[in-house]
């Protein structure tokens, strides 16, 4: 994983807009840009490379950029670009479709076709995501019908994709070099599943992609219900309209059983709470109960096996060391 920081604060004021134009070319593709704030322009971004994919959280003052036929002939990376606004809004036009998208209203454009974008009157903050079209196992003519359309980030696969992009943008430090291929696979599957959902074309997904996407959806469901001590494989399977045996087969690729995966997630969240100095006054048994452990003795034994110390000793060691 390669991460590069771009900030107009790093160059003289007179050069900032030209600098940002070059940054956008590196992060996405060549475009014609303009802004009424050229003389006092400010923007910043982190460009996160994951093999052929890229994620870039960014913040910028009002501006516009246009992808023209001549620029496409000059250079075309053949990407789908997804934008996830987190603050402000953005107007987009591609083909015969015009739209304005606000917070958590994702959309995609195709770098092989002309488009026009404008951040109208407020600072825009959001996350951009680029993926080669060749990695998306959906017919290009079908995807074309989704260009510039609103893809809600509040539910379904859209929520999974947006949530994953936000978490990755917030915390790349949690991942090592060996995780890059896994992150690529997750992003490709979530992006494809999100588009397939809106095309009502889940059958266009390969069986393996569909399997992995279902697993991601189940894991997200489990994380939302970790607090429930009655969370069980039977209940999880029922909530997803699959058999318990199919659920266990999905987790066969995780090197953990369903129950072991739940226990690991619960322990990790309890560990984070115990290391949080703001929660020092919260009793250990209450933290255990918060994450679905019905019996304190069971929690203490499992925690000690996982982290080498009883929960109280772990909390004391973390808080007194200042780590």
Phi, psi and omega in degrees: 000124179249129181236127180236135180258130175243130178213131178293343177294346183274355182232160178302152183307318184294338184260358191295317184291317177298321178299316181293326176300318178294322179297317180297325177297319179292321184280332185227278181191164180298135177215159170272130185236151175208156179199141174287352180253023184306323183287342180221040187285143176221139177197159177205153180201156169243124181259113185253114180265128176235079185063238180279350181264159173214144177234132179218101170294136185212159174219133184209152175285168182306135178196175176223153175214144186231132176258112187258162177303322180293323177290327177294317177296327180290318183200123176225107178286354179055063183241155158265132177248125177253134175246135177237094178292134177247340175206135183087194182216167181214135177262140184221140177222127175212132185066230182257013186247132174240141180205158173235128184240137179252204186301131177062026174247090183289158172206165177234152169229164180248122183291350180274356181236146179300145174208165178223130179237147176215129168268108196291298191214003178224161177298135178258131171235138181183191180232128174260151180218128177244137179219131176301137181299332181294340181272354184261113187275052175228147180299129182304325180292332175287317180298326182303329180290346180265352185301130180071354179290152178289126176243096186303140181258014186259349181207168176060210182295330177300320179293321178296315180295312181296318179297319180293318179297318180295316181295320179295319179294326182282332190209083174277344184292345181281352186247143177257176181304325182290345182275349187301314181295322178295316180297319177301313182299318180296314182294318178299315182293317181293319178298312181297318180294323178297314178294317181299321179300315182286338176272357187052048185225047179301335180290348177282346177286143173294153179304321181292319178295320179296320180297313181292324179292320176298319178299317179298319179296319179294318179297321176296320177299315180299315181299325179288342185241018180300333182290343185274112181294343180268005177301127185214160177304320180298316181292321179296315179298317180298319181294339182248011175057041175230167178280158178296324179294323177293322177301313180297325179292325177298321181278358178297337178275356186262358182061017177218145172289168178302313182296321179292324178294317177299314181298319179297317180296319178296315181297320181295321178290323175295320179299317179298319180294322180292332180273357182271113183298336179290344181250022183299327183280351180279123181300148182301319182295330179287322176297319178300315180295325180302327183254026167090008177272115184284327184242126184297323181296321178296317178300312183299318180293316181293321180295316180297321178295324184280322189240359173083358179219150171297155184305317181295318179293323178297314180300315182297316182295318180292317184285327179282336179277345182075011182285000000 
